[in-house]
């Protein structure tokens, strides 16, 4: 089965139950709808939604992602967050696998279903390490780009005039 995205053909989501662990792994490209799907769980007290990509970036203070990043930094230092251009893809995959396992182990004590939303899930070194359910959203590249642009416009209305000034059609 080809689970990769296509340039122009939207494909249905790919779902696989891997284990009975209380984890839902949601992945896809930017604009695929993965965060929209994950956010559907946010208001249910039985779920704990984590933006896995934010752990790597700069999560806001006071968020669970910030707490997780601090735990990882304390245990592993900055080496876990090394840039791919410095350490290569194999080391990045190893680091993301470590992060995944640490996050799952730490959050499993919460006795809630963990919902991981993240493009970075693709970098887990060995698919056998993934726990729970795996959901890959696979709209076309065109759909992802369109959705990403729409989201950018909604979040950055102040930049639209500047974009139009540069001759880029918006809307």
Short mmCIF file of N, CA, C and O in Angstrom, two decimals, residues 60-167:
data_model
loop_
_atom_site.label_atom_id
_atom_site.label_comp_id
_atom_site.label_asym_id
_atom_site.label_seq_id
_atom_site.Cartn_x
_atom_site.Cartn_y
_atom_site.Cartn_z
N UNK A 60 5.19 27.35 24.27
CA UNK A 60 4.86 28.42 25.21
C UNK A 60 5.00 27.92 26.65
O UNK A 60 4.63 26.78 26.96
N UNK A 61 5.52 28.78 27.51
CA UNK A 61 5.64 28.48 28.93
C UNK A 61 4.24 28.18 29.47
O UNK A 61 3.27 28.83 29.10
N UNK A 62 4.15 27.15 30.30
CA UNK A 62 2.88 26.79 30.91
C UNK A 62 2.12 25.71 30.16
O UNK A 62 1.12 25.22 30.65
N UNK A 63 2.63 25.32 28.99
CA UNK A 63 1.97 24.25 28.23
C UNK A 63 2.59 22.91 28.56
O UNK A 63 3.72 22.83 29.07
N UNK A 64 1.87 21.85 28.27
CA UNK A 64 2.40 20.49 28.49
C UNK A 64 3.62 20.26 27.60
O UNK A 64 4.57 19.59 27.99
N UNK A 65 3.62 20.85 26.41
CA UNK A 65 4.76 20.71 25.50
C UNK A 65 6.01 21.36 26.12
O UNK A 65 7.11 20.81 26.02
N UNK A 66 5.83 22.50 26.77
CA UNK A 66 6.95 23.17 27.45
C UNK A 66 7.48 22.29 28.58
O UNK A 66 8.69 22.11 28.73
N UNK A 67 6.57 21.74 29.36
CA UNK A 67 6.95 20.86 30.46
C UNK A 67 7.74 19.66 29.93
O UNK A 67 8.79 19.29 30.49
N UNK A 68 7.25 19.06 28.85
CA UNK A 68 7.94 17.90 28.26
C UNK A 68 9.33 18.27 27.75
O UNK A 68 10.29 17.54 27.96
N UNK A 69 9.43 19.42 27.09
CA UNK A 69 10.74 19.84 26.58
C UNK A 69 11.71 20.06 27.73
O UNK A 69 12.89 19.69 27.63
N UNK A 70 11.26 20.65 28.83
CA UNK A 70 12.14 20.88 29.98
C UNK A 70 12.63 19.56 30.56
O UNK A 70 13.79 19.43 30.94
N UNK A 71 11.75 18.57 30.64
CA UNK A 71 12.13 17.25 31.13
C UNK A 71 13.18 16.63 30.23
O UNK A 71 14.19 16.09 30.69
N UNK A 72 12.97 16.73 28.92
CA UNK A 72 13.92 16.17 27.95
C UNK A 72 15.25 16.90 28.00
O UNK A 72 16.32 16.26 27.94
N UNK A 73 15.22 18.23 28.12
CA UNK A 73 16.47 19.00 28.21
C UNK A 73 17.24 18.64 29.47
O UNK A 73 18.47 18.51 29.42
N UNK A 74 16.53 18.47 30.57
CA UNK A 74 17.20 18.13 31.84
C UNK A 74 17.86 16.76 31.75
O UNK A 74 18.97 16.55 32.23
N UNK A 75 17.19 15.82 31.09
CA UNK A 75 17.70 14.45 31.02
C UNK A 75 18.77 14.27 29.94
O UNK A 75 19.73 13.54 30.13
N UNK A 76 18.61 14.95 28.79
CA UNK A 76 19.48 14.71 27.64
C UNK A 76 20.27 15.93 27.17
O UNK A 76 21.15 15.80 26.33
N UNK A 77 19.93 17.09 27.66
CA UNK A 77 20.59 18.31 27.19
C UNK A 77 20.16 18.67 25.78
O UNK A 77 19.21 18.09 25.23
N UNK A 78 20.86 19.60 25.18
CA UNK A 78 20.52 20.08 23.84
C UNK A 78 20.81 19.07 22.74
O UNK A 78 20.34 19.24 21.61
N UNK A 79 21.59 18.05 23.03
CA UNK A 79 21.96 17.09 21.98
C UNK A 79 20.75 16.39 21.38
O UNK A 79 20.78 15.99 20.22
N UNK A 80 19.68 16.28 22.14
CA UNK A 80 18.47 15.63 21.64
C UNK A 80 17.78 16.48 20.57
O UNK A 80 17.02 15.98 19.76
N UNK A 81 18.09 17.77 20.55
CA UNK A 81 17.44 18.70 19.63
C UNK A 81 18.38 19.20 18.54
O UNK A 81 18.14 20.25 17.94
N UNK A 82 19.43 18.44 18.27
CA UNK A 82 20.40 18.83 17.25
C UNK A 82 19.75 18.95 15.88
O UNK A 82 18.86 18.18 15.52
N UNK A 83 20.24 19.89 15.09
CA UNK A 83 19.75 20.14 13.75
C UNK A 83 20.20 19.03 12.80
O UNK A 83 21.33 18.55 12.88
N UNK A 84 19.32 18.66 11.89
CA UNK A 84 19.60 17.58 10.94
C UNK A 84 20.85 17.87 10.11
O UNK A 84 21.61 16.95 9.79
N UNK A 85 21.10 19.14 9.78
CA UNK A 85 22.28 19.47 8.99
C UNK A 85 23.58 19.26 9.76
O UNK A 85 24.63 19.07 9.16
N UNK A 86 23.48 19.23 11.09
CA UNK A 86 24.68 19.00 11.91
C UNK A 86 24.94 17.53 12.19
O UNK A 86 26.08 17.08 12.21
N UNK A 87 23.85 16.77 12.42
CA UNK A 87 24.04 15.40 12.89
C UNK A 87 23.60 14.32 11.90
O UNK A 87 23.90 13.15 12.09
N UNK A 88 22.87 14.70 10.87
CA UNK A 88 22.42 13.71 9.88
C UNK A 88 21.09 13.07 10.25
O UNK A 88 20.66 13.10 11.41
N UNK A 89 20.46 12.49 9.27
CA UNK A 89 19.12 11.93 9.43
C UNK A 89 19.08 10.75 10.40
O UNK A 89 18.13 10.60 11.16
N UNK A 90 20.10 9.91 10.41
CA UNK A 90 20.09 8.76 11.31
C UNK A 90 20.05 9.19 12.77
O UNK A 90 19.31 8.62 13.58
N UNK A 91 20.84 10.19 13.12
CA UNK A 91 20.85 10.68 14.50
C UNK A 91 19.54 11.38 14.83
O UNK A 91 19.02 11.23 15.95
N UNK A 92 18.97 12.11 13.89
CA UNK A 92 17.68 12.77 14.11
C UNK A 92 16.61 11.71 14.38
O UNK A 92 15.80 11.86 15.30
N UNK A 93 16.60 10.64 13.61
CA UNK A 93 15.64 9.56 13.84
C UNK A 93 15.83 8.94 15.22
O UNK A 93 14.86 8.66 15.93
N UNK A 94 17.07 8.72 15.59
CA UNK A 94 17.35 8.17 16.92
C UNK A 94 16.84 9.11 18.01
O UNK A 94 16.20 8.67 18.97
N UNK A 95 17.08 10.41 17.84
CA UNK A 95 16.63 11.39 18.83
C UNK A 95 15.11 11.46 18.92
O UNK A 95 14.56 11.55 20.01
N UNK A 96 14.42 11.44 17.78
CA UNK A 96 12.97 11.49 17.80
C UNK A 96 12.37 10.23 18.43
O UNK A 96 11.33 10.29 19.08
N UNK A 97 13.04 9.12 18.25
CA UNK A 97 12.58 7.88 18.88
C UNK A 97 12.72 7.98 20.40
O UNK A 97 11.81 7.58 21.14
N UNK A 98 13.83 8.52 20.86
CA UNK A 98 14.02 8.73 22.30
C UNK A 98 12.93 9.65 22.83
O UNK A 98 12.30 9.37 23.85
N UNK A 99 12.70 10.78 22.12
CA UNK A 99 11.67 11.72 22.55
C UNK A 99 10.31 11.05 22.62
O UNK A 99 9.57 11.23 23.61
N UNK A 100 9.98 10.30 21.61
CA UNK A 100 8.68 9.62 21.55
C UNK A 100 8.51 8.72 22.77
O UNK A 100 7.50 8.79 23.47
N UNK A 101 9.48 7.88 23.02
CA UNK A 101 9.40 6.95 24.15
C UNK A 101 9.31 7.69 25.48
O UNK A 101 8.53 7.31 26.36
N UNK A 102 10.11 8.73 25.66
CA UNK A 102 10.08 9.50 26.90
C UNK A 102 8.71 10.17 27.10
O UNK A 102 8.15 10.14 28.20
N UNK A 103 8.17 10.75 26.04
CA UNK A 103 6.87 11.42 26.12
C UNK A 103 5.78 10.42 26.47
O UNK A 103 4.97 10.66 27.37
N UNK A 104 5.75 9.29 25.79
CA UNK A 104 4.73 8.27 26.05
C UNK A 104 4.86 7.75 27.48
O UNK A 104 3.86 7.64 28.20
N UNK A 105 6.07 7.43 27.90
CA UNK A 105 6.27 6.91 29.26
C UNK A 105 5.85 7.92 30.33
O UNK A 105 5.20 7.57 31.30
N UNK A 106 6.22 9.17 30.14
CA UNK A 106 5.88 10.21 31.11
C UNK A 106 4.37 10.44 31.17
O UNK A 106 3.79 10.54 32.25
N UNK A 107 3.73 10.53 30.01
CA UNK A 107 2.31 10.85 29.97
C UNK A 107 1.40 9.66 30.30
O UNK A 107 0.25 9.86 30.68
N UNK A 108 1.91 8.45 30.19
CA UNK A 108 1.07 7.28 30.45
C UNK A 108 0.59 7.24 31.90
O UNK A 108 -0.43 6.64 32.21
N UNK A 109 1.30 7.91 32.79
CA UNK A 109 0.91 7.98 34.20
C UNK A 109 -0.37 8.81 34.40
O UNK A 109 -0.99 8.75 35.44
N UNK A 110 -0.76 9.59 33.38
CA UNK A 110 -1.94 10.45 33.47
C UNK A 110 -3.24 9.66 33.39
O UNK A 110 -4.31 10.20 33.64
N UNK A 111 -3.17 8.41 32.97
CA UNK A 111 -4.35 7.55 32.80
C UNK A 111 -5.39 8.17 31.85
O UNK A 111 -6.58 8.13 32.11
N UNK A 112 -4.88 8.79 30.79
CA UNK A 112 -5.72 9.34 29.73
C UNK A 112 -5.19 8.81 28.41
O UNK A 112 -4.04 8.38 28.32
N UNK A 113 -6.02 8.87 27.38
CA UNK A 113 -5.53 8.52 26.05
C UNK A 113 -4.70 9.69 25.55
O UNK A 113 -5.15 10.84 25.55
N UNK A 114 -3.48 9.40 25.14
CA UNK A 114 -2.55 10.41 24.65
C UNK A 114 -2.78 10.57 23.15
O UNK A 114 -2.75 9.60 22.40
N UNK A 115 -3.02 11.80 22.72
CA UNK A 115 -3.18 12.10 21.30
C UNK A 115 -1.96 12.92 20.89
O UNK A 115 -1.78 14.05 21.34
N UNK A 116 -1.11 12.32 20.05
CA UNK A 116 0.08 13.01 19.56
C UNK A 116 -0.19 13.53 18.16
O UNK A 116 -0.50 12.76 17.25
N UNK A 117 -0.08 14.83 17.99
CA UNK A 117 -0.30 15.50 16.72
C UNK A 117 1.07 15.96 16.23
O UNK A 117 1.68 16.80 16.87
N UNK A 118 1.55 15.38 15.12
CA UNK A 118 2.85 15.85 14.68
C UNK A 118 3.37 15.29 13.37
O UNK A 118 3.32 14.10 13.12
N UNK A 119 3.88 16.20 12.57
CA UNK A 119 4.56 15.83 11.34
C UNK A 119 5.84 15.06 11.68
O UNK A 119 6.23 14.15 10.96
N UNK A 120 6.47 15.42 12.78
CA UNK A 120 7.75 14.83 13.16
C UNK A 120 7.67 13.34 13.50
O UNK A 120 8.69 12.68 13.61
N UNK A 121 6.47 12.82 13.65
CA UNK A 121 6.33 11.39 13.97
C UNK A 121 6.96 10.51 12.89
O UNK A 121 7.34 9.38 13.15
N UNK A 122 7.11 11.05 11.67
CA UNK A 122 7.74 10.28 10.59
C UNK A 122 9.19 9.95 10.87
O UNK A 122 9.77 9.07 10.26
N UNK A 123 9.81 10.68 11.80
CA UNK A 123 11.22 10.47 12.07
C UNK A 123 11.49 9.42 13.14
O UNK A 123 12.64 9.21 13.51
N UNK A 124 10.46 8.77 13.63
CA UNK A 124 10.70 7.71 14.61
C UNK A 124 11.46 6.59 13.91
O UNK A 124 11.09 6.15 12.83
N UNK A 125 12.53 6.18 14.53
CA UNK A 125 13.50 5.27 13.93
C UNK A 125 12.93 3.93 13.47
O UNK A 125 13.30 3.42 12.44
N UNK A 126 12.03 3.38 14.24
CA UNK A 126 11.52 2.05 13.95
C UNK A 126 10.01 2.07 14.17
O UNK A 126 9.53 2.31 15.29
N UNK A 127 9.24 1.80 13.13
CA UNK A 127 7.77 1.83 13.21
C UNK A 127 7.25 0.89 14.29
O UNK A 127 6.17 1.11 14.84
N UNK A 128 8.01 -0.14 14.62
CA UNK A 128 7.59 -1.09 15.65
C UNK A 128 7.54 -0.44 17.04
O UNK A 128 6.95 -0.99 17.95
N UNK A 129 8.16 0.71 17.18
CA UNK A 129 8.19 1.40 18.47
C UNK A 129 6.91 2.20 18.71
O UNK A 129 6.62 2.58 19.83
N UNK A 130 6.15 2.46 17.65
CA UNK A 130 4.93 3.26 17.78
C UNK A 130 3.90 2.45 18.54
O UNK A 130 3.69 1.28 18.28
N UNK A 131 3.24 3.12 19.46
CA UNK A 131 2.25 2.46 20.31
C UNK A 131 0.85 2.95 19.96
O UNK A 131 0.67 4.06 19.47
N UNK A 132 -0.15 2.12 20.23
CA UNK A 132 -1.54 2.53 20.08
C UNK A 132 -2.02 2.52 18.64
O UNK A 132 -1.81 1.55 17.92
N UNK A 133 -2.66 3.61 18.25
CA UNK A 133 -3.23 3.73 16.91
C UNK A 133 -2.42 4.73 16.09
O UNK A 133 -1.93 5.72 16.64
N UNK A 134 -2.32 4.48 14.80
CA UNK A 134 -1.59 5.36 13.90
C UNK A 134 -2.54 5.86 12.83
O UNK A 134 -3.21 5.06 12.17
N UNK A 135 -2.62 7.18 12.67
CA UNK A 135 -3.48 7.79 11.66
C UNK A 135 -2.63 8.73 10.82
O UNK A 135 -2.01 9.66 11.34
N UNK A 136 -2.57 8.49 9.51
CA UNK A 136 -1.86 9.37 8.59
C UNK A 136 -2.88 10.01 7.66
O UNK A 136 -3.61 9.31 6.96
N UNK A 137 -2.93 11.34 7.69
CA UNK A 137 -3.80 12.08 6.79
C UNK A 137 -3.03 12.32 5.50
O UNK A 137 -1.88 12.75 5.53
N UNK A 138 -3.68 12.03 4.35
CA UNK A 138 -2.95 12.05 3.08
C UNK A 138 -3.65 12.84 1.98
O UNK A 138 -3.84 12.34 0.88
N UNK A 139 -4.01 14.08 2.24
CA UNK A 139 -4.52 14.88 1.13
C UNK A 139 -3.37 15.19 0.17
O UNK A 139 -2.20 15.00 0.51
N UNK A 140 -3.71 15.68 -1.00
CA UNK A 140 -2.69 16.00 -1.99
C UNK A 140 -1.83 17.18 -1.54
O UNK A 140 -2.20 17.93 -0.63
N UNK A 141 -0.71 17.34 -2.20
CA UNK A 141 0.16 18.49 -1.92
C UNK A 141 -0.60 19.78 -2.19
O UNK A 141 -0.50 20.73 -1.41
N UNK A 142 -1.39 19.80 -3.27
CA UNK A 142 -2.18 21.00 -3.58
C UNK A 142 -3.11 21.35 -2.43
O UNK A 142 -3.24 22.51 -2.05
N UNK A 143 -3.79 20.37 -1.87
CA UNK A 143 -4.70 20.60 -0.76
C UNK A 143 -3.93 21.11 0.46
O UNK A 143 -4.36 22.06 1.12
N UNK A 144 -2.79 20.49 0.76
CA UNK A 144 -1.99 20.92 1.91
C UNK A 144 -1.53 22.36 1.76
O UNK A 144 -1.63 23.15 2.71
N UNK A 145 -1.04 22.72 0.58
CA UNK A 145 -0.57 24.09 0.36
C UNK A 145 -1.74 25.06 0.48
O UNK A 145 -1.63 26.10 1.14
N UNK A 146 -2.86 24.73 -0.12
CA UNK A 146 -4.04 25.59 -0.06
C UNK A 146 -4.49 25.82 1.38
O UNK A 146 -4.75 26.96 1.80
N UNK A 147 -4.57 24.74 2.16
CA UNK A 147 -4.99 24.85 3.56
C UNK A 147 -3.97 25.64 4.38
O UNK A 147 -4.35 26.43 5.24
N UNK A 148 -2.69 25.45 4.10
CA UNK A 148 -1.65 26.18 4.83
C UNK A 148 -1.73 27.67 4.54
O UNK A 148 -1.59 28.50 5.44
N UNK A 149 -1.98 28.02 3.28
CA UNK A 149 -2.10 29.43 2.91
C UNK A 149 -3.33 30.04 3.58
O UNK A 149 -3.26 31.14 4.13
N UNK A 150 -4.45 29.33 3.55
CA UNK A 150 -5.67 29.83 4.21
C UNK A 150 -5.43 30.06 5.69
O UNK A 150 -5.84 31.07 6.25
N UNK A 151 -4.76 29.12 6.34
CA UNK A 151 -4.48 29.25 7.77
C UNK A 151 -3.55 30.44 8.03
O UNK A 151 -3.74 31.21 8.96
N UNK A 152 -2.55 30.61 7.17
CA UNK A 152 -1.63 31.75 7.31
C UNK A 152 -2.39 33.07 7.19
O UNK A 152 -2.18 33.99 7.99
N UNK A 153 -3.29 33.15 6.22
CA UNK A 153 -4.08 34.37 6.02
C UNK A 153 -4.93 34.67 7.25
O UNK A 153 -5.00 35.80 7.71
N UNK A 154 -5.55 33.63 7.82
CA UNK A 154 -6.38 33.81 9.00
C UNK A 154 -5.56 34.26 10.21
O UNK A 154 -5.99 35.10 10.99
N UNK A 155 -4.37 33.70 10.36
CA UNK A 155 -3.56 34.00 11.53
C UNK A 155 -2.72 35.27 11.38
O UNK A 155 -2.22 35.80 12.37
N UNK A 156 -2.54 35.73 10.15
CA UNK A 156 -1.64 36.86 9.90
C UNK A 156 -2.28 37.91 8.99
O UNK A 156 -1.69 38.28 7.97
N UNK A 157 -3.44 38.42 9.34
CA UNK A 157 -4.10 39.38 8.45
C UNK A 157 -3.27 40.64 8.21
O UNK A 157 -3.36 41.25 7.15
N UNK A 158 -2.41 41.00 9.16
CA UNK A 158 -1.57 42.17 9.01
C UNK A 158 -0.56 42.03 7.87
O UNK A 158 -0.07 43.02 7.33
N UNK A 159 -0.25 40.80 7.49
CA UNK A 159 0.75 40.57 6.43
C UNK A 159 0.13 40.51 5.03
O UNK A 159 0.87 40.53 4.05
N UNK A 160 -1.18 40.44 4.93
CA UNK A 160 -1.83 40.26 3.63
C UNK A 160 -1.56 41.43 2.70
O UNK A 160 -1.25 41.24 1.52
N UNK A 161 -1.62 42.67 3.20
CA UNK A 161 -1.36 43.84 2.36
C UNK A 161 0.05 43.77 1.79
O UNK A 161 0.26 44.04 0.60
N UNK A 162 1.02 43.40 2.63
CA UNK A 162 2.41 43.30 2.17
C UNK A 162 2.56 42.21 1.11
O UNK A 162 3.28 42.38 0.13
N UNK A 163 1.86 41.10 1.29
CA UNK A 163 1.91 40.01 0.31
C UNK A 163 1.33 40.48 -1.02
O UNK A 163 1.92 40.25 -2.08
N UNK A 164 0.19 41.16 -0.96
CA UNK A 164 -0.43 41.67 -2.19
C UNK A 164 0.46 42.67 -2.89
O UNK A 164 0.54 42.70 -4.11
N UNK A 165 1.17 43.49 -2.11
CA UNK A 165 2.10 44.48 -2.68
C UNK A 165 3.19 43.79 -3.50
O UNK A 165 3.71 44.36 -4.45
N UNK A 166 3.53 42.58 -3.12
CA UNK A 166 4.57 41.83 -3.84
C UNK A 166 4.02 41.06 -5.03
O UNK A 166 4.71 40.24 -5.62
N UNK A 167 2.76 41.31 -5.35
CA UNK A 167 2.16 40.72 -6.56
C UNK A 167 1.65 39.30 -6.38
O UNK A 167 1.37 38.62 -7.37
#
